[in-house]
mmCIF file of C-alpha atoms in Angstrom:
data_model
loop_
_atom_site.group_PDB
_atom_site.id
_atom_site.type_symbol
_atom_site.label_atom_id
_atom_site.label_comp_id
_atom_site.label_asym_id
_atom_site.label_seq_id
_atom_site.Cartn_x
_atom_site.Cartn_y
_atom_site.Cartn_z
ATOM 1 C CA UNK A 1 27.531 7.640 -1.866
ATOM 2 C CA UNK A 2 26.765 5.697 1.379
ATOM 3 C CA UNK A 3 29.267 3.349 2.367
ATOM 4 C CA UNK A 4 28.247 -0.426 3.028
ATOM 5 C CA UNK A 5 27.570 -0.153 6.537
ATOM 6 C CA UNK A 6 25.185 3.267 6.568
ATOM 7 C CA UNK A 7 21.503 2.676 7.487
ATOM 8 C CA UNK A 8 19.165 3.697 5.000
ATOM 9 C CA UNK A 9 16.647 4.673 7.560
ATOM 10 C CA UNK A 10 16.445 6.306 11.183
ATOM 11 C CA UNK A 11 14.060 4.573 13.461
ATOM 12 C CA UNK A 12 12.522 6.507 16.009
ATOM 13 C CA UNK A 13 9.140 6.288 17.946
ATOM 14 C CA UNK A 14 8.229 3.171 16.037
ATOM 15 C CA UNK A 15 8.511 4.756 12.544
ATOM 16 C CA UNK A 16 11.428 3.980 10.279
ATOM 17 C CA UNK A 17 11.234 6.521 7.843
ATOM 18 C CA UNK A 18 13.700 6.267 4.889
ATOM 19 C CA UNK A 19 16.124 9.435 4.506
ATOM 20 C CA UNK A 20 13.816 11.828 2.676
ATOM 21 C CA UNK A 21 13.765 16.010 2.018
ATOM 22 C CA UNK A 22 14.079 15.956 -1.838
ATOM 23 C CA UNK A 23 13.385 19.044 -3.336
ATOM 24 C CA UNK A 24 10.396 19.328 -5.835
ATOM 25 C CA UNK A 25 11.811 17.601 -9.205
ATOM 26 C CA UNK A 26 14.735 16.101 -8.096
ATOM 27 C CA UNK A 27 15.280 11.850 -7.827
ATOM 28 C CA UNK A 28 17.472 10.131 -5.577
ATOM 29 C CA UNK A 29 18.527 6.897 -4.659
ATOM 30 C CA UNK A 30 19.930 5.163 -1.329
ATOM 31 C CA UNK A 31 22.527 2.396 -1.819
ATOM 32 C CA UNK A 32 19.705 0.100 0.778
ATOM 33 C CA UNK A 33 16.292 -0.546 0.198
ATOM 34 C CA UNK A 34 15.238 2.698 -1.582
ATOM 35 C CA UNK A 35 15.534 2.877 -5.384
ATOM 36 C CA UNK A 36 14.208 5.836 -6.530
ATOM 37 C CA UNK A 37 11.842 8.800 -5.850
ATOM 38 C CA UNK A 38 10.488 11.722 -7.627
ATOM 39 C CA UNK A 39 7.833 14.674 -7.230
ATOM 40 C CA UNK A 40 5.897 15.688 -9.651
ATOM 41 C CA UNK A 41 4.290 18.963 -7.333
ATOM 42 C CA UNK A 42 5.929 20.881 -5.099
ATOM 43 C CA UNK A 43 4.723 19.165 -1.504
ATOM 44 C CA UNK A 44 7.115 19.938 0.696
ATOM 45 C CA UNK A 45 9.695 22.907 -0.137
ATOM 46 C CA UNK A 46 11.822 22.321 3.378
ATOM 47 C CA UNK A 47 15.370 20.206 3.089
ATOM 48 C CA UNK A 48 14.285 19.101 7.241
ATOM 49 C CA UNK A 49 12.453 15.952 7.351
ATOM 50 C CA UNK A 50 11.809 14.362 10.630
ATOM 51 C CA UNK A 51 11.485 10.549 11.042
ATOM 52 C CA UNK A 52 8.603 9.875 13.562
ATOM 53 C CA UNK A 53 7.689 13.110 15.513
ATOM 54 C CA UNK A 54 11.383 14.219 15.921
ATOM 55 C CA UNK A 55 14.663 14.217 14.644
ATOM 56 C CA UNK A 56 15.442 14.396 10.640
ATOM 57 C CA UNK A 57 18.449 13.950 8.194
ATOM 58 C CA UNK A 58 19.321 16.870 6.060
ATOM 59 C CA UNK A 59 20.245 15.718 2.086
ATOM 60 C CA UNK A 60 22.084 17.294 -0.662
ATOM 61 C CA UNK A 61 23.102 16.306 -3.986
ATOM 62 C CA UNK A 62 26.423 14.762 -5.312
ATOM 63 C CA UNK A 63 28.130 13.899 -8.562
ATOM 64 C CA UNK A 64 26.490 11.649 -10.311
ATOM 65 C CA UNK A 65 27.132 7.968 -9.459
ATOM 66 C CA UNK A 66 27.953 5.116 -11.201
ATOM 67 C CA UNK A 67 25.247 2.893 -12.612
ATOM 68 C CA UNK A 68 24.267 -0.219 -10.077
ATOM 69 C CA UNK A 69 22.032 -3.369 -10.288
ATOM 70 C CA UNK A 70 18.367 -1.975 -9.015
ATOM 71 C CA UNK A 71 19.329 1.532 -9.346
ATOM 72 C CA UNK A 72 17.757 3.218 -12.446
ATOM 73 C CA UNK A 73 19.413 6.978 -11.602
ATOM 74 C CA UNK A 74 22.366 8.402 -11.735
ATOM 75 C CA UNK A 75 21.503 11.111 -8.982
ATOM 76 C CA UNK A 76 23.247 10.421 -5.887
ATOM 77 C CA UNK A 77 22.798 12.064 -2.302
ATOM 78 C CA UNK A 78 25.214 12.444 0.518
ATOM 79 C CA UNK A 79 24.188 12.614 4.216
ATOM 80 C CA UNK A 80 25.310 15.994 5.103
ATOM 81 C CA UNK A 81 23.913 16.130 9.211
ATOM 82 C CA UNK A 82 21.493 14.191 10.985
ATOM 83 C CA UNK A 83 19.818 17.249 13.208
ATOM 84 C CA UNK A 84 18.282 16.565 16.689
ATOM 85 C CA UNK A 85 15.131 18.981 15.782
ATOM 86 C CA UNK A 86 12.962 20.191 13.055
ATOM 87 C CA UNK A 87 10.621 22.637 13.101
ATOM 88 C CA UNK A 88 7.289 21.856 14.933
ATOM 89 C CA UNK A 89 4.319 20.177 12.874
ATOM 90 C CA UNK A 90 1.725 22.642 11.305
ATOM 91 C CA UNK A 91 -1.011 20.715 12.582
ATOM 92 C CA UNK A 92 -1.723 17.857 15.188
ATOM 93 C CA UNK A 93 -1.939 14.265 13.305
ATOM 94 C CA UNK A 94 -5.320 12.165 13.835
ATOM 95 C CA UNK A 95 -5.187 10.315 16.762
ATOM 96 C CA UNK A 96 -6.672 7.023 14.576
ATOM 97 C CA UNK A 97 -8.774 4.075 15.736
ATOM 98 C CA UNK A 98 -7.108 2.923 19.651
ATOM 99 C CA UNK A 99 -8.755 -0.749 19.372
ATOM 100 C CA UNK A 100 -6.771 -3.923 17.779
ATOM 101 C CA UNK A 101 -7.653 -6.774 15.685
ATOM 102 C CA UNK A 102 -5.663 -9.701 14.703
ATOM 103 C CA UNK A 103 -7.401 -12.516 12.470
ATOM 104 C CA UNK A 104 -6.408 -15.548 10.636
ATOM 105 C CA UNK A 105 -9.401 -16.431 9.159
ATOM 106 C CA UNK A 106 -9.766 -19.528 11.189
ATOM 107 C CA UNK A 107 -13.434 -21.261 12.437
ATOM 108 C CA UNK A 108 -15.930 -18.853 12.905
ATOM 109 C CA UNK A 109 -14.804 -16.509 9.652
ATOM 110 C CA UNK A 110 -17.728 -16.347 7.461
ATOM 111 C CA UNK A 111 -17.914 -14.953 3.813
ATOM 112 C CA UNK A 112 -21.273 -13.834 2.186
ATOM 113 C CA UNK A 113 -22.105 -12.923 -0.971
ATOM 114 C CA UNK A 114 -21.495 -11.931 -3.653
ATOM 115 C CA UNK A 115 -25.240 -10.321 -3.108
ATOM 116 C CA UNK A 116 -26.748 -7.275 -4.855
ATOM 117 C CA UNK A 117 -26.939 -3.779 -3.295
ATOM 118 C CA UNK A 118 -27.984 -0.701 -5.141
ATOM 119 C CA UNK A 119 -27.556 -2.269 -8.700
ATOM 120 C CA UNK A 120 -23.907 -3.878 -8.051
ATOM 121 C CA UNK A 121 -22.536 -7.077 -6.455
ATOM 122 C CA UNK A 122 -20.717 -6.783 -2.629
ATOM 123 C CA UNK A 123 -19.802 -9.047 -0.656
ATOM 124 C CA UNK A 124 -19.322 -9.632 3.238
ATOM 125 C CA UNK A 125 -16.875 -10.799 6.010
ATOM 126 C CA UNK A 126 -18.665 -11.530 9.052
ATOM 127 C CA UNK A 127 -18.470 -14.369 12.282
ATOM 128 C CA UNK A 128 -16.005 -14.533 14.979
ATOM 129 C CA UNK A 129 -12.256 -16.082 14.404
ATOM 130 C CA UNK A 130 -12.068 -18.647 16.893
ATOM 131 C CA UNK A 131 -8.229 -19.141 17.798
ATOM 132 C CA UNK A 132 -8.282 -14.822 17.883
ATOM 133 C CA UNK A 133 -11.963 -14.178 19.171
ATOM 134 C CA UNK A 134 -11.819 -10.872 16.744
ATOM 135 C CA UNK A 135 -14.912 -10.448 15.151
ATOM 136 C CA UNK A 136 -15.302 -9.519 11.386
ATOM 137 C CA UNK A 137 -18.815 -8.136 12.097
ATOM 138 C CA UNK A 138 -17.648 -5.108 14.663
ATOM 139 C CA UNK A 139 -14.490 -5.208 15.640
ATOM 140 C CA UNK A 140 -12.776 -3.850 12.875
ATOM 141 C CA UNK A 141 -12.160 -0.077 12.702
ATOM 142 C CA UNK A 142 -14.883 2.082 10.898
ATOM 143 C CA UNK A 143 -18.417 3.133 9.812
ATOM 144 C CA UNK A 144 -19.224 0.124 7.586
ATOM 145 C CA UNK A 145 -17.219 -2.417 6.061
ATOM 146 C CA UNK A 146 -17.322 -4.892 2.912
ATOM 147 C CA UNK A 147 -16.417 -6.204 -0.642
ATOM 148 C CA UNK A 148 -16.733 -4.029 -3.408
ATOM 149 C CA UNK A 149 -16.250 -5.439 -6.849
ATOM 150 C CA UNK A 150 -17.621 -2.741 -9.049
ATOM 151 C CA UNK A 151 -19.589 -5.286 -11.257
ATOM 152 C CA UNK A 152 -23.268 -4.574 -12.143
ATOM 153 C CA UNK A 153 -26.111 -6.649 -10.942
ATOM 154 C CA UNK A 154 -27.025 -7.339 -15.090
ATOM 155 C CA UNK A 155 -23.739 -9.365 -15.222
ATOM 156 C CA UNK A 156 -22.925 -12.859 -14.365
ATOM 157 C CA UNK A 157 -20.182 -12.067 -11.422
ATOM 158 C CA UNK A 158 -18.908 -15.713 -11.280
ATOM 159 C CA UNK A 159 -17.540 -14.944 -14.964
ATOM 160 C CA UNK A 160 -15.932 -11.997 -13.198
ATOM 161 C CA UNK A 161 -14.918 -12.037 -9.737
ATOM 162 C CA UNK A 162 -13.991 -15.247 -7.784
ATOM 163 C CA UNK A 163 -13.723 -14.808 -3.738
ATOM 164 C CA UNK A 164 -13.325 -17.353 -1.244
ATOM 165 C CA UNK A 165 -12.335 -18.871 1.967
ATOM 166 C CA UNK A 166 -9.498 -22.365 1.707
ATOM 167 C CA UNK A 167 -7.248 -24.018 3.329
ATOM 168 C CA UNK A 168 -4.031 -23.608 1.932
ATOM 169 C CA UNK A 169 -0.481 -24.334 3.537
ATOM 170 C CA UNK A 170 0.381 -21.024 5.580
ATOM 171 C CA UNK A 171 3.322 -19.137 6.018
ATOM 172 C CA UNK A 172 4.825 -21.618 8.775
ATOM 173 C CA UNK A 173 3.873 -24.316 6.534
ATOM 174 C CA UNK A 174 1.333 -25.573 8.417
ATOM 175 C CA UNK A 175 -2.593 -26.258 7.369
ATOM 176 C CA UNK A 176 -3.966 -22.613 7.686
ATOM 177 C CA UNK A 177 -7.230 -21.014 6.358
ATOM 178 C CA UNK A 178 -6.877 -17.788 4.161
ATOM 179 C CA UNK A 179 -8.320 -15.805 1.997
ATOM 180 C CA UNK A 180 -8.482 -16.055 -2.310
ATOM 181 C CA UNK A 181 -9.398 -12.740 -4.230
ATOM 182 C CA UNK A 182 -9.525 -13.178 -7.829
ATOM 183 C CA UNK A 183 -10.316 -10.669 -11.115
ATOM 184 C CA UNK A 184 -11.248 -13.653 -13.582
ATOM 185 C CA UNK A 185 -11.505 -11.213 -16.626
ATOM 186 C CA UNK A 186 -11.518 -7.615 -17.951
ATOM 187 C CA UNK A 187 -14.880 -6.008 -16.875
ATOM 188 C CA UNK A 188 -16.845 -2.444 -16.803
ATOM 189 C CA UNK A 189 -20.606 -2.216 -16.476
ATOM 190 C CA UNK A 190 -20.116 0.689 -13.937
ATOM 191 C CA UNK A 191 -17.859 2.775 -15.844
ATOM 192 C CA UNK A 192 -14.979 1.685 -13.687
ATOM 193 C CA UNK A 193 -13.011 -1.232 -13.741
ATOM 194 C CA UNK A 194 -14.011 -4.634 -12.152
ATOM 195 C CA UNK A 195 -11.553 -5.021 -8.475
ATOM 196 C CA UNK A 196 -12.002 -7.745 -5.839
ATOM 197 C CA UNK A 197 -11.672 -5.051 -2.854
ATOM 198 C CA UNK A 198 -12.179 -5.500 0.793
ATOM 199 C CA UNK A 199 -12.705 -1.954 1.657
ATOM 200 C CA UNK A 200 -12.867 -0.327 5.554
ATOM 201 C CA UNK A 201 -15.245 3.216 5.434
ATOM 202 C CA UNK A 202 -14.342 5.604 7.682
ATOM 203 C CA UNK A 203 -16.385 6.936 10.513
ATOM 204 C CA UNK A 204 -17.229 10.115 12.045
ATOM 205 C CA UNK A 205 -14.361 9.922 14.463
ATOM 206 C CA UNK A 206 -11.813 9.224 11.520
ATOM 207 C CA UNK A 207 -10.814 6.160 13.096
ATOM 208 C CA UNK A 208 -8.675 5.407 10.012
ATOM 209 C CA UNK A 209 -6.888 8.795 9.655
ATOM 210 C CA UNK A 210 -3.905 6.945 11.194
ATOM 211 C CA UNK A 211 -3.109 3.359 11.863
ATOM 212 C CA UNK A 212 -1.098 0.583 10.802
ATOM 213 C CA UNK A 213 -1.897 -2.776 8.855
ATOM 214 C CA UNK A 214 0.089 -6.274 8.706
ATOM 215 C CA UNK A 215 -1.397 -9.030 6.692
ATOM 216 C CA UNK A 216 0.884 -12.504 5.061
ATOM 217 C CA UNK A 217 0.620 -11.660 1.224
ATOM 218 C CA UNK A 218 0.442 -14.634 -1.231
ATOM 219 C CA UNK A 219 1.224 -13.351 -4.714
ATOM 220 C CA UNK A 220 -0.068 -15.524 -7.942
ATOM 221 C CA UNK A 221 3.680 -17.752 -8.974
ATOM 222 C CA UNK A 222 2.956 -16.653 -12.599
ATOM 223 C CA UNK A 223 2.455 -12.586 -11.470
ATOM 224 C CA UNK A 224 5.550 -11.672 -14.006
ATOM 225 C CA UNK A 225 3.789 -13.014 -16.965
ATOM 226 C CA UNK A 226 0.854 -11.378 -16.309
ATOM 227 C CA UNK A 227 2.788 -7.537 -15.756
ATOM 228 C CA UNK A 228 3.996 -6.584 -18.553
ATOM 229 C CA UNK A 229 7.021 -3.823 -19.015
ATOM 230 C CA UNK A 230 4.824 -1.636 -20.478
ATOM 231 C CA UNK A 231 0.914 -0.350 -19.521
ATOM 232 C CA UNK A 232 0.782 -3.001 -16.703
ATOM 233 C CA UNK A 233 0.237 -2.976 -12.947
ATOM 234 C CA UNK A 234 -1.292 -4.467 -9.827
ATOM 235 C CA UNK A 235 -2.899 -2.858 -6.835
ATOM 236 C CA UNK A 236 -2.531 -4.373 -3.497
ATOM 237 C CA UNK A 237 -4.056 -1.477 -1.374
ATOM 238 C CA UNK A 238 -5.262 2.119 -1.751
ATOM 239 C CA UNK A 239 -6.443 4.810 1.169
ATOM 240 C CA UNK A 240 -9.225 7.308 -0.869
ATOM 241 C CA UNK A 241 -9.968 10.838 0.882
ATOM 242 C CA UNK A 242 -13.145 12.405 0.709
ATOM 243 C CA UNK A 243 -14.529 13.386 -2.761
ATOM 244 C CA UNK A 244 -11.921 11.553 -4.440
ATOM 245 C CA UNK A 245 -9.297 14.292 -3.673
ATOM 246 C CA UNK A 246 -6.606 12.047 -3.103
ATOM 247 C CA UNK A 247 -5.563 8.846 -3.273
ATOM 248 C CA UNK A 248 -2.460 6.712 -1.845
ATOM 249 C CA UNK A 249 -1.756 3.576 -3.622
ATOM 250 C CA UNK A 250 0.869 0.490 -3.473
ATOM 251 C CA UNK A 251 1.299 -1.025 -6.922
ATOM 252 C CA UNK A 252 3.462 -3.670 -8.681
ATOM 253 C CA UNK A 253 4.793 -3.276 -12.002
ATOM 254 C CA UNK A 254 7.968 -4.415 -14.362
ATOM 255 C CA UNK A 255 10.808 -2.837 -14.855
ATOM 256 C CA UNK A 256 11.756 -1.844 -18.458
ATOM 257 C CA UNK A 257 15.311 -2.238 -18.578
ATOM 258 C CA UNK A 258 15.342 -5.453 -16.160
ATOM 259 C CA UNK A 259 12.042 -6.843 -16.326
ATOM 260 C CA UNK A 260 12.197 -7.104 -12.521
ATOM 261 C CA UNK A 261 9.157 -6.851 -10.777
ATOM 262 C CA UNK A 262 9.224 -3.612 -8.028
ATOM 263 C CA UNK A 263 6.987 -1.463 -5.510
ATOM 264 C CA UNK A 264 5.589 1.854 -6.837
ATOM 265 C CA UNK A 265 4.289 3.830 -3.251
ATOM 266 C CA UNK A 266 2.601 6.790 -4.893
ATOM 267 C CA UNK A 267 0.439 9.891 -4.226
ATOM 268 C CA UNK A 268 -1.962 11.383 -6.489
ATOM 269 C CA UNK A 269 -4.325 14.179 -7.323
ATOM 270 C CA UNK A 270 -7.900 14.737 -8.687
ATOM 271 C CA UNK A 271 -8.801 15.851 -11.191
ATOM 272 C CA UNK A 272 -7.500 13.106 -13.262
ATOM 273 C CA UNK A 273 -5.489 11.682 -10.624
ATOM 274 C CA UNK A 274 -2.180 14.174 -11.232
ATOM 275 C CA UNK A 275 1.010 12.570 -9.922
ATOM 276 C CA UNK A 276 1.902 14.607 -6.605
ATOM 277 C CA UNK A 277 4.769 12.104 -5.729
ATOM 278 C CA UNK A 278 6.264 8.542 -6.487
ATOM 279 C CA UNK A 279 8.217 6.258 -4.633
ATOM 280 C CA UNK A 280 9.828 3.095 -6.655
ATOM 281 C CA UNK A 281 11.758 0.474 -4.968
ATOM 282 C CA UNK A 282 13.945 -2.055 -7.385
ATOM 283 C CA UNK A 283 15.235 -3.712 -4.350
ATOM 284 C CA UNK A 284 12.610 -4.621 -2.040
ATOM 285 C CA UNK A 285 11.036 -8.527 -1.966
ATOM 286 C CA UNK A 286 8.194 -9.428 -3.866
ATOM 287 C CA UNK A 287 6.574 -12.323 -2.581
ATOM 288 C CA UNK A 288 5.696 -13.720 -5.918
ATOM 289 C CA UNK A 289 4.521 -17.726 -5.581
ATOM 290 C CA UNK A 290 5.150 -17.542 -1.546
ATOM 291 C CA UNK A 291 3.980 -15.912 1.438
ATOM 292 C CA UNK A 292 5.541 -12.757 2.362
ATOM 293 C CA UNK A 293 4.721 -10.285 5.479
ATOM 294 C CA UNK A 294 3.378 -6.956 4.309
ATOM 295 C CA UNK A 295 3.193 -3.923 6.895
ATOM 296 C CA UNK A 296 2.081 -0.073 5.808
ATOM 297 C CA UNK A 297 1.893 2.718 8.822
ATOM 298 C CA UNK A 298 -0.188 5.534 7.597
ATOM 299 C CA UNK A 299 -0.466 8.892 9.056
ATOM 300 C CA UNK A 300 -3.191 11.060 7.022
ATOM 301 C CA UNK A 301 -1.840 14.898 7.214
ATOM 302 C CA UNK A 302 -2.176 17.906 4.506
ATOM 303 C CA UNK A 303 1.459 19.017 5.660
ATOM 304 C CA UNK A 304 4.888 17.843 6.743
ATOM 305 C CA UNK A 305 2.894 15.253 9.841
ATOM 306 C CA UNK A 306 1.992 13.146 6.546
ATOM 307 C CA UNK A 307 3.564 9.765 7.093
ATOM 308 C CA UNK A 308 3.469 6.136 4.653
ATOM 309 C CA UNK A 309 5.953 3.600 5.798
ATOM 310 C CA UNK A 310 5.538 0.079 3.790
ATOM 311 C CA UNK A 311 7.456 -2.601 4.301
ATOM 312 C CA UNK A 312 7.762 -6.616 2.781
ATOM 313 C CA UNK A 313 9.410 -9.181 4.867
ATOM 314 C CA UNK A 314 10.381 -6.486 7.351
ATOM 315 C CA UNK A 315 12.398 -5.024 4.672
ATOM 316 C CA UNK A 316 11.518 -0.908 4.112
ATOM 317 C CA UNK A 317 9.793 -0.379 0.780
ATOM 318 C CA UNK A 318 9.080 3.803 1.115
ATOM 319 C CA UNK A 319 9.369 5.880 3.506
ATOM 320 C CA UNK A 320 7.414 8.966 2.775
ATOM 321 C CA UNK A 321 7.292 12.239 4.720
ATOM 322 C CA UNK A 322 5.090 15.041 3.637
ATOM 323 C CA UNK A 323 1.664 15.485 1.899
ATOM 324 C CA UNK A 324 -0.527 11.964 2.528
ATOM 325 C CA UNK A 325 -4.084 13.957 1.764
ATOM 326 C CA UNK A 326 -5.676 17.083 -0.031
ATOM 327 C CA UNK A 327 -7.864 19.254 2.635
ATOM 328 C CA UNK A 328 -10.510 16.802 3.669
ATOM 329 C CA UNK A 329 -10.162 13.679 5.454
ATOM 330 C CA UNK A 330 -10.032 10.030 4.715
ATOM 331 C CA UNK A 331 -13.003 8.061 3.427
ATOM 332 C CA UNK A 332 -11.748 4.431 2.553
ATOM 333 C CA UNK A 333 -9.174 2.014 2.686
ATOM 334 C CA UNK A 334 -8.954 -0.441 0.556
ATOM 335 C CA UNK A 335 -7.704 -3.077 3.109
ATOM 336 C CA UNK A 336 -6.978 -6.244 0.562
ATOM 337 C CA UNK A 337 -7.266 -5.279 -2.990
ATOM 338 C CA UNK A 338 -6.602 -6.894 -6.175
ATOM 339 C CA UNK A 339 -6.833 -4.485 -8.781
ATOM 340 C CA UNK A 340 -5.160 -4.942 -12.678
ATOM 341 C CA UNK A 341 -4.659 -2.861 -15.619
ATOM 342 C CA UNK A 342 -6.196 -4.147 -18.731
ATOM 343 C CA UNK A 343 -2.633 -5.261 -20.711
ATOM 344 C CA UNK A 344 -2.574 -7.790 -17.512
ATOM 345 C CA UNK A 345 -5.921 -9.071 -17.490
ATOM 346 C CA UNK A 346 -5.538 -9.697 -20.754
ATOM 347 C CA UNK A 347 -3.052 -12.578 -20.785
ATOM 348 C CA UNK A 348 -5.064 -14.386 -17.521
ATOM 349 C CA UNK A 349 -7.029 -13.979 -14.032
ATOM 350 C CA UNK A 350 -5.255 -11.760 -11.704
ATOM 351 C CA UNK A 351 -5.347 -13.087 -7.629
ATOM 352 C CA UNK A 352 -3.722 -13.220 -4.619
ATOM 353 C CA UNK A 353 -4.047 -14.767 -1.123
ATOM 354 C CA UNK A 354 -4.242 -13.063 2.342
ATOM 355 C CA UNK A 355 -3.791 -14.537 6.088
ATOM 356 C CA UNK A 356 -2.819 -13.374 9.542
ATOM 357 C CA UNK A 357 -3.944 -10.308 10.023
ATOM 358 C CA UNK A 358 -3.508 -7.278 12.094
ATOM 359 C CA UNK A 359 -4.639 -3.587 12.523
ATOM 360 C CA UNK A 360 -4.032 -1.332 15.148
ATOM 361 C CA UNK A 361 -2.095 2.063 15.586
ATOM 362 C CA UNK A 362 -0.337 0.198 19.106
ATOM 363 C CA UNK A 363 0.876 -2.753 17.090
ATOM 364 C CA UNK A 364 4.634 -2.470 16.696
ATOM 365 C CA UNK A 365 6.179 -3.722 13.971
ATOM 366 C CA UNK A 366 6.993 -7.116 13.095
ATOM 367 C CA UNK A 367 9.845 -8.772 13.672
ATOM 368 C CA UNK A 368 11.262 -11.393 10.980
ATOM 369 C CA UNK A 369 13.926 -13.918 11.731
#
């Protein structure tokens, strides 16, 4: 086991990548922040991980360990060496979008919509933030950018999706002017289900192949009675490749045994979306009924250059090295996204609240008191 005073992460270059190299099948757990992992496909056969572009911990397993609050498995791992080198990368990482934006929504943020384009309901961003000067119309990374809500034009979308710009008390306290996403009901007229998405296309130049987010995340108080143990979950924010061959997602969902809400950081497959690996963190805040600060720093690679760092309230949700894409590149991400199974939207409207926030590969980190 790690003592009470090991890190559970090695930060280097601006990454903080939590201890990884997990051979296919296996879970482990690290006494801080990390709960559990598994894979579900062999990704990445090497025990040499590297956190950032250098540097790496090597892992093995131990006896089991004892049972702990917010740890679900009994499979325990030792740090054996932390090695100075790993092997090279197989291929060179995007370089990403160089540009930054920071927004709070303020005077000048305009919303549109919802409006009808090619038989379903979108929705639009647009006007200058006048405490930033970052504009929503072009200065956001990207081909084309909007809301997608997956709702016919034959349906009445105020029964269905509620969007809007408020004033609300911000995460200092103070007056500030966000952002409400809201799935009202159950819906499919499209064949998928109805989302409240605010969704960044890629461009030619894959500007969004690598980069990181911040936004303040405002999570409905009553989010626990809505997610049940069983069948339930809520999307916050997804990155889609091209052709639907792969998919990164950050979800909430209940714990069985606890009934504790936690992060599930996951990669998947098409066809039918086969589980390539799954990160689940017991630990980690959930701002449910308060502002919290989400981060994610995503690296889109095939190989081991694959990066997907998340964290809440500068606390490390997943730390992922390996396999963040199929063979092609990325085509969306789904920037603010509130997305529920049916078993939640079933016992009320799922939303959430977004404010002050940031893109930009450059960006460091945040910093919380």
């Amino acid at each position: 086991m790690l003592d009470a005073g090991a890190p559970a992460a090695l930060r280097r270059g601006g990454w903080e990548s939590v201890v990884g190299g997990v051979r296919t099948g296996e879970a482990f757990h690290v006494k801080h922040g990390l709960a559990r992992r598994r894979r579900s496909r062999g990704a990445n056969p090497h025990w040499c991980k590297r956190s950032g572009w250098g540097g790496g911990l090597l892992l093995a397993q131990s006896q089991p360990a004892p049972q702990a609050p917010g740890v679900l498995h009994r499979a325990s791992l030792v740090v054996l060496f932390i090695l100075a080198s790993c092997r090279p990368p197989a291929a060179t990482p995007p370089v990403g979008w160089q540009g930054t934006f920071s927004s709070g929504f303020e005077a000048g943020t305009t919303l549109s919509g919802p409006e009808v384009v090619d038989s379903r309901f979108v929705g639009q961003l647009g006007g200058r933030d006048s405490e930033t000067g970052a504009s929503w119309g072009d200065g956001l990374p990207g081909a084309r950018r909007g809301f997608f809500y997956l709702v016919a034009s034959s349906e009445d979308i105020g029964a269905i999706i509620e969007t809007r710009l408020e004033t609300v008390p911000g995460r200092s306290g103070a007056p500030s002017r966000a952002l409400y996403q809201a799935v009202l009901a159950d819906h499919q007229s499209t064949g998928s289900r109805a989302r409240n998405m605010f969704v960044l296309l890629n461009d030619d130049a894959d500007a969004l192949g690598r980069g990181y987010v911040r936004h303040a995340l405002f999570l409905q108080p009553d989010l626990e009675d809505q997610l049940l143990p069983r069948g339930a979950w809520r999307q916050v924010i997804e990155w889609w490749e091209t052709g639907n061959a792969y998919r990164l997602g950050i979800n909430l969902q209940r714990d069985e045994a606890t009934g504790a809400l936690f992060w599930s950081v996951h990669g998947d497959f098409w066809p039918n979306w086969q589980r390539d690996w799954t990160i689940e963190n017991l630990t980690a805040p959930v701002p449910v009924g308060r502002w919290g600060l989400f981060e994610a720093r995503c690296v889109h690679a095939a190989g081991d250059d694959g990066r997907l760092q998340v964290k809440v309230d500068c606390v490390v949700v997943a730390g992922h090295v390996g396999r963040t894409r199929a063979a092609g590149r990325l085509d969306a991400l789904h920037l603010f996204k509130v997305y529920a199974a049916a078993e939640s939207l079933a016992r009320g409207p799922a939303w959430q609240r977004i404010d002050d926030v940031a893109l930009g590969d450059s960006l460091p980190d945040a910093t919380c008191p």
